[in-house]
PDB file of C-alpha atoms in Angstrom:
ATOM      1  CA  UNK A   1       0.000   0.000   0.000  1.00 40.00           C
ATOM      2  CA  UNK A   2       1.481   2.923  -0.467  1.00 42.00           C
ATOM      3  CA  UNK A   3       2.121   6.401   1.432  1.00 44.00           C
ATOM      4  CA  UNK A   4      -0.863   7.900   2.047  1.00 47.00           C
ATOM      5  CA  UNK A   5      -3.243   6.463  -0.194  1.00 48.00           C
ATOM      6  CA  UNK A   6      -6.934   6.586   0.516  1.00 46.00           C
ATOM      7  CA  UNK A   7      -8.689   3.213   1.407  1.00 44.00           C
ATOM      8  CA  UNK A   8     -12.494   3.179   0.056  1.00 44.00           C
ATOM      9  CA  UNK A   9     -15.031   1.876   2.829  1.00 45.00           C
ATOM     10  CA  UNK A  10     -18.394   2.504   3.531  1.00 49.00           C
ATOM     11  CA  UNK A  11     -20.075   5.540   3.405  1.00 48.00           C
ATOM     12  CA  UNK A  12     -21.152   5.268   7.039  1.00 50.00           C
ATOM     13  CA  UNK A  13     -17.909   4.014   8.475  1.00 57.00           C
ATOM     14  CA  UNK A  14     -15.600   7.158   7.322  1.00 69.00           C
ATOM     15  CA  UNK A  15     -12.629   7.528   5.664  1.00 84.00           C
ATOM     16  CA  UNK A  16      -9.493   5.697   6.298  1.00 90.00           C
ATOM     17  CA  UNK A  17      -6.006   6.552   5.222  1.00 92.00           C
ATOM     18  CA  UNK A  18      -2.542   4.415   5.527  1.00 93.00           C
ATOM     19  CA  UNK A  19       0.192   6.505   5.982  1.00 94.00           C
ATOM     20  CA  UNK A  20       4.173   4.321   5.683  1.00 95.00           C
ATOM     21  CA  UNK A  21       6.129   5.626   8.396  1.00 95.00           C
ATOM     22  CA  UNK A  22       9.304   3.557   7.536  1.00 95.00           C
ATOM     23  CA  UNK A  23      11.100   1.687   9.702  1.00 96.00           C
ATOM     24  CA  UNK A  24      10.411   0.276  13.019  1.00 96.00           C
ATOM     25  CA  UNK A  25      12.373   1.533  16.060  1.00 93.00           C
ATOM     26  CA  UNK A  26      11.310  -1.200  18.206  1.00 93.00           C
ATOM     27  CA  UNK A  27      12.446  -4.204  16.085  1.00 95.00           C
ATOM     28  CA  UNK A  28      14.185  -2.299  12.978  1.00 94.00           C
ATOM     29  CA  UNK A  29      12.182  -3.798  10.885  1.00 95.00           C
ATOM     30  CA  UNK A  30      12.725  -1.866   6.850  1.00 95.00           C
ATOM     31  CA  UNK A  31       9.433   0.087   6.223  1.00 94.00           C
ATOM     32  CA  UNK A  32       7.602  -2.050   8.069  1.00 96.00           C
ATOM     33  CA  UNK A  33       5.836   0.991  10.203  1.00 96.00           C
ATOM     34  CA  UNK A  34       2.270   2.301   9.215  1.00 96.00           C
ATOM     35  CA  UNK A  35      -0.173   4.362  10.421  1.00 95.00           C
ATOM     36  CA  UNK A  36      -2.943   3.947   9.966  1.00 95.00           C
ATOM     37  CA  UNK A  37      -6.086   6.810  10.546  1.00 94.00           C
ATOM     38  CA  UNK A  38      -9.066   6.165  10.315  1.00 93.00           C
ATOM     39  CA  UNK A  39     -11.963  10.077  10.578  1.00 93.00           C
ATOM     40  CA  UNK A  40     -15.487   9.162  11.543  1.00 90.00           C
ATOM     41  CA  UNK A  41     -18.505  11.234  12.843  1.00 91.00           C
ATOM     42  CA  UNK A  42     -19.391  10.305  16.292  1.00 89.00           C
ATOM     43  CA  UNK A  43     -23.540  11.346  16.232  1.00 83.00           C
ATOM     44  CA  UNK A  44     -24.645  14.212  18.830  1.00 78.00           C
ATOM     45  CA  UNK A  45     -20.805  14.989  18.996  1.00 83.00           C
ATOM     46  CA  UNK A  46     -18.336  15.157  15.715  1.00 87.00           C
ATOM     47  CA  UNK A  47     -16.109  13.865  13.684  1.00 91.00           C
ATOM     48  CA  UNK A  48     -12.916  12.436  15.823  1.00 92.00           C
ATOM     49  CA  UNK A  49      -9.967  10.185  14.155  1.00 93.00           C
ATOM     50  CA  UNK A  50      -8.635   7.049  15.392  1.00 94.00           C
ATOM     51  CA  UNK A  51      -4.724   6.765  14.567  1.00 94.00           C
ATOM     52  CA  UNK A  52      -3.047   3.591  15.055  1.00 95.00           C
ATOM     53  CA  UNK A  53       0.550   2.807  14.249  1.00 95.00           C
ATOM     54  CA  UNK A  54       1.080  -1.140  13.525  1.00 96.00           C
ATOM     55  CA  UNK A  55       4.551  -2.839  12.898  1.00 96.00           C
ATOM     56  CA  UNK A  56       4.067  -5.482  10.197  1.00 94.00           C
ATOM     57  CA  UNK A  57       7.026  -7.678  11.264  1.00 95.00           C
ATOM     58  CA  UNK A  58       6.895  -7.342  15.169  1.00 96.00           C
ATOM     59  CA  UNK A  59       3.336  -6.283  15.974  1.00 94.00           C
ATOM     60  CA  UNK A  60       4.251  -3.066  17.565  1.00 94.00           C
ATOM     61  CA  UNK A  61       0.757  -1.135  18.263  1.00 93.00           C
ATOM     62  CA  UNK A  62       0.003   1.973  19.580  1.00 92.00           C
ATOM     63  CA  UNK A  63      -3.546   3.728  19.094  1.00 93.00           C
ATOM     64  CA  UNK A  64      -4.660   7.448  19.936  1.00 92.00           C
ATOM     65  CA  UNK A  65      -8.093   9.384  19.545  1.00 92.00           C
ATOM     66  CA  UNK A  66      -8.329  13.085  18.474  1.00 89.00           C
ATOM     67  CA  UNK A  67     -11.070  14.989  18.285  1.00 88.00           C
ATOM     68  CA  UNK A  68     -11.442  17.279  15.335  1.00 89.00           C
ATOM     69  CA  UNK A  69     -12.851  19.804  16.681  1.00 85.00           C
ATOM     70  CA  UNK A  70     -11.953  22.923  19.054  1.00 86.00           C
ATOM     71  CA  UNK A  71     -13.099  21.581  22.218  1.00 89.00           C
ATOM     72  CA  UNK A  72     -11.957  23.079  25.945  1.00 94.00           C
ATOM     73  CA  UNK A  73     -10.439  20.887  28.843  1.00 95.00           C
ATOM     74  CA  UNK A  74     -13.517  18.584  30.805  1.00 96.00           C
ATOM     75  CA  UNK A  75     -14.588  16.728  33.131  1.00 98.00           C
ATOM     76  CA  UNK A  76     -17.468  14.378  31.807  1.00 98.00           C
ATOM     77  CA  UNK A  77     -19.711  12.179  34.553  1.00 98.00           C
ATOM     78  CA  UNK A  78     -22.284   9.481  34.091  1.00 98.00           C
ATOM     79  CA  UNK A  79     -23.848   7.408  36.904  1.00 98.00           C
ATOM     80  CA  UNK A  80     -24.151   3.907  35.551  1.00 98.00           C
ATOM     81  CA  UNK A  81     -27.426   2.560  37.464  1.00 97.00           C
ATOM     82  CA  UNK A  82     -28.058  -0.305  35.219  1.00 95.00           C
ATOM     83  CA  UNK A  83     -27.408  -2.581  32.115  1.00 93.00           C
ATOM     84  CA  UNK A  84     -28.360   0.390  29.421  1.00 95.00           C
ATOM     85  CA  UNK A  85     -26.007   2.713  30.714  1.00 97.00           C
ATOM     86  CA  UNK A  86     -23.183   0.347  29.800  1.00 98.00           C
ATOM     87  CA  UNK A  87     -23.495   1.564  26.441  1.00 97.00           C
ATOM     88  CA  UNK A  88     -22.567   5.387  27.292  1.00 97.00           C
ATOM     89  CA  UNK A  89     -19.313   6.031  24.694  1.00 97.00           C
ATOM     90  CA  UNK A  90     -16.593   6.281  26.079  1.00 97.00           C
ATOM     91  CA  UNK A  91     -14.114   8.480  23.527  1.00 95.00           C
ATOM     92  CA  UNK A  92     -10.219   8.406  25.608  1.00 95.00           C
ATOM     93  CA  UNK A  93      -7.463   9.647  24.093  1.00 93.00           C
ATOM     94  CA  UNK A  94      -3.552   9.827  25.636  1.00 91.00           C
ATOM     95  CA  UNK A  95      -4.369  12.331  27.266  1.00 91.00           C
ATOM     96  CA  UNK A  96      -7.563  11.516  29.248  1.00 94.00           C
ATOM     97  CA  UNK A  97      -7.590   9.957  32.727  1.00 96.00           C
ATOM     98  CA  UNK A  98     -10.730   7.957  33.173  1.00 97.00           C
ATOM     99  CA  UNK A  99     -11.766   7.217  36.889  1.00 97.00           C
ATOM    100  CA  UNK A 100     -14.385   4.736  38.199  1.00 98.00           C
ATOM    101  CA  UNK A 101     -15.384   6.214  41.513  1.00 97.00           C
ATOM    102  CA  UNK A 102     -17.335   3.433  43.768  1.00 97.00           C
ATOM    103  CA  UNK A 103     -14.250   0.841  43.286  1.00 96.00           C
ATOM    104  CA  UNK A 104     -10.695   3.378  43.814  1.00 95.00           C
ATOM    105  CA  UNK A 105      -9.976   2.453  40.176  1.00 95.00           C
ATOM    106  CA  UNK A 106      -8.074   5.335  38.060  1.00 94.00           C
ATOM    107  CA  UNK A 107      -6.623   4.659  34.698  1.00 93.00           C
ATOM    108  CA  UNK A 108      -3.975   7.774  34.387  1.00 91.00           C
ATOM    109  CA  UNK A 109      -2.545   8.523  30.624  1.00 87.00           C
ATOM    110  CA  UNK A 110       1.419   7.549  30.718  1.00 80.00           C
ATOM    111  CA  UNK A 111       4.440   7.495  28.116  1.00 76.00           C
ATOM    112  CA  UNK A 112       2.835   4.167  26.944  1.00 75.00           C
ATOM    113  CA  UNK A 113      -1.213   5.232  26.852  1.00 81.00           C
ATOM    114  CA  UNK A 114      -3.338   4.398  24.473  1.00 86.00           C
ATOM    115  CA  UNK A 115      -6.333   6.094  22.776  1.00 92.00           C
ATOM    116  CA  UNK A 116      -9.623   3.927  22.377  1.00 94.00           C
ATOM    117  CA  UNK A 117     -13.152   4.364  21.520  1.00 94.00           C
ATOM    118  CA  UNK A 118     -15.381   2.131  23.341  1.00 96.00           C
ATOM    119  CA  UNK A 119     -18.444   2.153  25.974  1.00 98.00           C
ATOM    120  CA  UNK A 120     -18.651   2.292  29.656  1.00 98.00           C
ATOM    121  CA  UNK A 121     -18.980  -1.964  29.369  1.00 97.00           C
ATOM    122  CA  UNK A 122     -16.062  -1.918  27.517  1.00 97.00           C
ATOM    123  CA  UNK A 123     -13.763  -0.096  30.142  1.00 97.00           C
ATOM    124  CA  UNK A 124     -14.786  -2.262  32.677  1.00 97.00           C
ATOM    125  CA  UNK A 125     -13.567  -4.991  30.762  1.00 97.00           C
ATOM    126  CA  UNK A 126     -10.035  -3.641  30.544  1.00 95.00           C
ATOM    127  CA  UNK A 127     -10.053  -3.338  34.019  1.00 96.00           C
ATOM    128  CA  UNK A 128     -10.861  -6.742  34.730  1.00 97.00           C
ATOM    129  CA  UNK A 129      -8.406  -8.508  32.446  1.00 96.00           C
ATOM    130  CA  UNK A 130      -5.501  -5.583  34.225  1.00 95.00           C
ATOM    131  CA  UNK A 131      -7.197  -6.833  37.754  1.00 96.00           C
ATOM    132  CA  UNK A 132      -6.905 -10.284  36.800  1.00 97.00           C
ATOM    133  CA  UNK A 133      -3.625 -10.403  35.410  1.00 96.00           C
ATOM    134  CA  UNK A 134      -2.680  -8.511  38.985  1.00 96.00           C
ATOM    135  CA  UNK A 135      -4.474 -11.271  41.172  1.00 96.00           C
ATOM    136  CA  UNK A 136      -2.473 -13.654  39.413  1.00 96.00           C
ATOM    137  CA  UNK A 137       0.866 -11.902  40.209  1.00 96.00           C
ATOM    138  CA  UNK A 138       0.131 -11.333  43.557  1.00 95.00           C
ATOM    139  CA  UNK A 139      -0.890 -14.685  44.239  1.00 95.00           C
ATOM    140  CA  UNK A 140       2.377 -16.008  42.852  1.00 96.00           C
ATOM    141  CA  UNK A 141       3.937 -13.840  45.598  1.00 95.00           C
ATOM    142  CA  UNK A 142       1.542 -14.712  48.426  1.00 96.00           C
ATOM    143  CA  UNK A 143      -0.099 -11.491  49.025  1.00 96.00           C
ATOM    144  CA  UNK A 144      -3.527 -12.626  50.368  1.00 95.00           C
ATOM    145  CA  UNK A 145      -4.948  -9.050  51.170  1.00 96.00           C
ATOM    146  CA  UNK A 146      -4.252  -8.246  47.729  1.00 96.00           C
ATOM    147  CA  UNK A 147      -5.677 -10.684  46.181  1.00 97.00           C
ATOM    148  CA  UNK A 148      -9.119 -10.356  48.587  1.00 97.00           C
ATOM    149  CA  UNK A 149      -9.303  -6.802  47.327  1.00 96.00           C
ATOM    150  CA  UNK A 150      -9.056  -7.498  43.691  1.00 96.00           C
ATOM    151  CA  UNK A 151     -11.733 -10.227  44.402  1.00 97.00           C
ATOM    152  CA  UNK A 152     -13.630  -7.807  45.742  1.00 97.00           C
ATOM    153  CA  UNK A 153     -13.330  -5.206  43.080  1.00 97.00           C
ATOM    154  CA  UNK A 154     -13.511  -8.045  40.368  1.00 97.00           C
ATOM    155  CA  UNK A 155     -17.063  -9.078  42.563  1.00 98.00           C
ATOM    156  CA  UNK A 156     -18.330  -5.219  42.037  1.00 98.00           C
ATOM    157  CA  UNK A 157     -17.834  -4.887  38.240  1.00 97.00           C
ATOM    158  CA  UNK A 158     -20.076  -7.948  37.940  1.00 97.00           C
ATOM    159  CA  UNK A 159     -22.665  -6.800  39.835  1.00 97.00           C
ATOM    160  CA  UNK A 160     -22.188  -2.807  37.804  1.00 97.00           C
ATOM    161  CA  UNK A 161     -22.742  -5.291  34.660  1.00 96.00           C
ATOM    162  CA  UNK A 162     -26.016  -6.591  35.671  1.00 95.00           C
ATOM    163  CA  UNK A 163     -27.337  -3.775  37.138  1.00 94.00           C
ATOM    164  CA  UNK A 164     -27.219  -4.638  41.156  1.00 95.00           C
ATOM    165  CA  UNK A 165     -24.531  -1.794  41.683  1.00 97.00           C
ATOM    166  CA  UNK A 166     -24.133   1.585  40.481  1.00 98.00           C
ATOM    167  CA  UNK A 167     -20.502   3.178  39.585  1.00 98.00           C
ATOM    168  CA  UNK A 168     -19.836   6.474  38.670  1.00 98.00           C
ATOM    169  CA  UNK A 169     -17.520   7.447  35.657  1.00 98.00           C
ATOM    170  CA  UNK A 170     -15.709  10.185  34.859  1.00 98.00           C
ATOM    171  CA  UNK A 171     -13.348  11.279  32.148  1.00 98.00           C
ATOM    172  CA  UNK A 172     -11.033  14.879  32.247  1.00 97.00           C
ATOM    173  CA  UNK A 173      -8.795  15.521  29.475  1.00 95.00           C
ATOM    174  CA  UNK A 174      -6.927  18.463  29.683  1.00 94.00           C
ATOM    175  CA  UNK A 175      -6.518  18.838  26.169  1.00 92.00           C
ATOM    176  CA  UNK A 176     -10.086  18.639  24.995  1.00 93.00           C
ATOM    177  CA  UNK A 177      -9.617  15.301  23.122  1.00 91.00           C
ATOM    178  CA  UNK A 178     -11.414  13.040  25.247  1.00 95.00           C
ATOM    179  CA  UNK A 179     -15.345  12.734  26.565  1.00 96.00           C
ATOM    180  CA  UNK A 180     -18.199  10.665  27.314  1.00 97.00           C
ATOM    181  CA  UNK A 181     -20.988  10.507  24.925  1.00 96.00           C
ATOM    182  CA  UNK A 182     -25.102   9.480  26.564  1.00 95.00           C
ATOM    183  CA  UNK A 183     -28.326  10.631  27.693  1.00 94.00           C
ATOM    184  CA  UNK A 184     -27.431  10.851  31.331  1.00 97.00           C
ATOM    185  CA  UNK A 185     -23.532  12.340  30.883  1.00 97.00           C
ATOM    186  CA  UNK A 186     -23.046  15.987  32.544  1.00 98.00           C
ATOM    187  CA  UNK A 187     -19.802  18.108  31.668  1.00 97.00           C
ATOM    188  CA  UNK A 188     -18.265  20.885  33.073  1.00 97.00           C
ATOM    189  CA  UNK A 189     -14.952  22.934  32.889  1.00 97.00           C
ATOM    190  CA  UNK A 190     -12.373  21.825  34.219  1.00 97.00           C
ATOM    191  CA  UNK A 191     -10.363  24.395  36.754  1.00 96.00           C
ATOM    192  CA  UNK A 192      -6.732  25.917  36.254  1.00 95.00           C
ATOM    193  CA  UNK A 193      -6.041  23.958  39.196  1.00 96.00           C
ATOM    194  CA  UNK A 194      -7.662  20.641  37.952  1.00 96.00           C
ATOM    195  CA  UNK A 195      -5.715  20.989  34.787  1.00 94.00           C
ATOM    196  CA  UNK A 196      -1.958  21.408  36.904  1.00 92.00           C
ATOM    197  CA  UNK A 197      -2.945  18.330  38.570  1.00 91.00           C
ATOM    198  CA  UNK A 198      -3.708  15.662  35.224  1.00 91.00           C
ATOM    199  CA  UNK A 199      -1.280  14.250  33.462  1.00 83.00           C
ATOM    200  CA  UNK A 200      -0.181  14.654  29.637  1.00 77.00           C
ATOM    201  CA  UNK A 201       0.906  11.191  28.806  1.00 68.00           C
ATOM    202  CA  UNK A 202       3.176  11.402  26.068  1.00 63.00           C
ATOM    203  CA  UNK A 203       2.301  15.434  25.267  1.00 62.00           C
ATOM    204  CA  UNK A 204       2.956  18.979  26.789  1.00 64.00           C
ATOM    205  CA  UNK A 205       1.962  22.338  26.516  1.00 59.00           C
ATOM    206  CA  UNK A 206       3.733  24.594  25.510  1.00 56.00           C
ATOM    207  CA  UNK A 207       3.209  28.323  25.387  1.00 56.00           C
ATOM    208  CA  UNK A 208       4.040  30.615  22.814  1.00 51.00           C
ATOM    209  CA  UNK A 209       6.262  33.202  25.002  1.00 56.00           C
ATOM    210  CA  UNK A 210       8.258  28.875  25.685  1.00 52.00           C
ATOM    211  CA  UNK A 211       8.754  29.394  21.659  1.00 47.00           C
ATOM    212  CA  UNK A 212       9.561  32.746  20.828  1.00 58.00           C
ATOM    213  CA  UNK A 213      12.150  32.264  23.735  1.00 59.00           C
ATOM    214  CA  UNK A 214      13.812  28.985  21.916  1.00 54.00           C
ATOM    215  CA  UNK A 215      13.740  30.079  18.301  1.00 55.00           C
ATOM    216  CA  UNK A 216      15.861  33.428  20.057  1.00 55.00           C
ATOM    217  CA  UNK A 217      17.974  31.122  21.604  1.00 53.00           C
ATOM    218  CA  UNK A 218      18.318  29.546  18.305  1.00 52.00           C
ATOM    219  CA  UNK A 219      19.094  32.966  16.453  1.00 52.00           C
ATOM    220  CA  UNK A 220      21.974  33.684  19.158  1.00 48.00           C
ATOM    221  CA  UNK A 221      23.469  30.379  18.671  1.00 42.00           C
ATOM    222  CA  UNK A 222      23.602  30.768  14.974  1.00 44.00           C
ATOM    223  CA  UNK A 223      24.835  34.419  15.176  1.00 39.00           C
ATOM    224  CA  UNK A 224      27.978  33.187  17.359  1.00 38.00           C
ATOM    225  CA  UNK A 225      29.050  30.262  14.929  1.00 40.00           C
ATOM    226  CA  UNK A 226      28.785  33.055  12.349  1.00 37.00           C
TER     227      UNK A 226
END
């Protein structure tokens, strides 16, 4: 396939474009790197794009969501009281930190976060596969009360997916590029002070005066080796 050409899908489904990236720094595989981006239109909220980069020889993935349009740092909630408001979307990118209240679970963006588009049902099971996985571990190194609380945590998610408990979900992104998407979700701004506190994952900000400061810094350097 090559650089940047235009894959033809449904109508419905967007428009998906596979972009070569070259070679892989993870395995050094020759032009073996792609990205792959794929621009839909979420309804009641816009059109967002879902970029994954895939390693053809090793298998190296990494996904990220970005919404395409201007939207300002948020905190989105939803109180999920039975099985229909599993199906709230769920829209994270690198940058979001998602946080299930009722069970102390907080998934925080890092240098290795991924972007995803999925529903509240969907999050849960990511945590229960990372909770599981966890168990195991900890049970291999005889940690009893740690294992008992991941029981116990594993226990509640069950009873969130048949409706018995409720579990409240939030999303904040200070970058804009994340949200939650359903009839019962309530937003807000989020705070200067909110903002300090999230993390970036893999980005920064960085402020104009930041860059006008290094491109000078740039100029002087230039000007001396002249």
């Amino acid at each position: 396939m090559r650089k940047g050409e235009k894959v033809k899908v449904k109508p419905e489904l967007g428009e998906v474009q596979v972009i070569s990236l070259g070679d892989c720094p993870i395995c050094g595989g020759k032009g073996t790197l792609k990205a792959i981006q794929h621009i839909h239109e979420i309804p009641y909220f816009g059109k967002v794009m879902e970029s994954t980069i895939i390693c053809e020889k090793c298998g190296y993935r990494n996904a990220d969501v970005m919404i395409l349009e201007d939207r300002p740092p948020k905190l989105y909630t939803v109180r999920v009281e039975n099985e229909k408001d599993l199906f709230t979307r769920v829209v994270r990118s690198k940058s979001g930190t998602i946080e299930l209240e009722e069970i102390g679970v907080k998934i925080e963006p890092g240098p290795a976060a991924e972007g995803f588009i999925t529903n509240v049902e969907g999050v849960l099971e990511r945590v229960r596969e990372t909770l599981l996985m966890a168990r195991e571990f900890r049970r291999q190194e005889g940690d009893e009360e740690a294992v008992k609380k991941a029981d116990e945590i594993l226990k509640y998610i069950e009873e969130v997916k048949e409706g018995k408990k409720p579990l409240t979900v939030k999303i904040a992104d200070p970058l804009g590029n994340s949200a939650l998407i359903g009839e019962k979700v309530r937003s807000r701004l989020l705070t200067e002070e909110e903002i300090r506190k999230l993390s970036l994952g893999p980005y920064r900000i960085v402020n104009p005066e930041e860059l006008e400061e290094n491109q000078g810094q740039g100029d002087n350097k230039e000007s001396a080796q002249g």
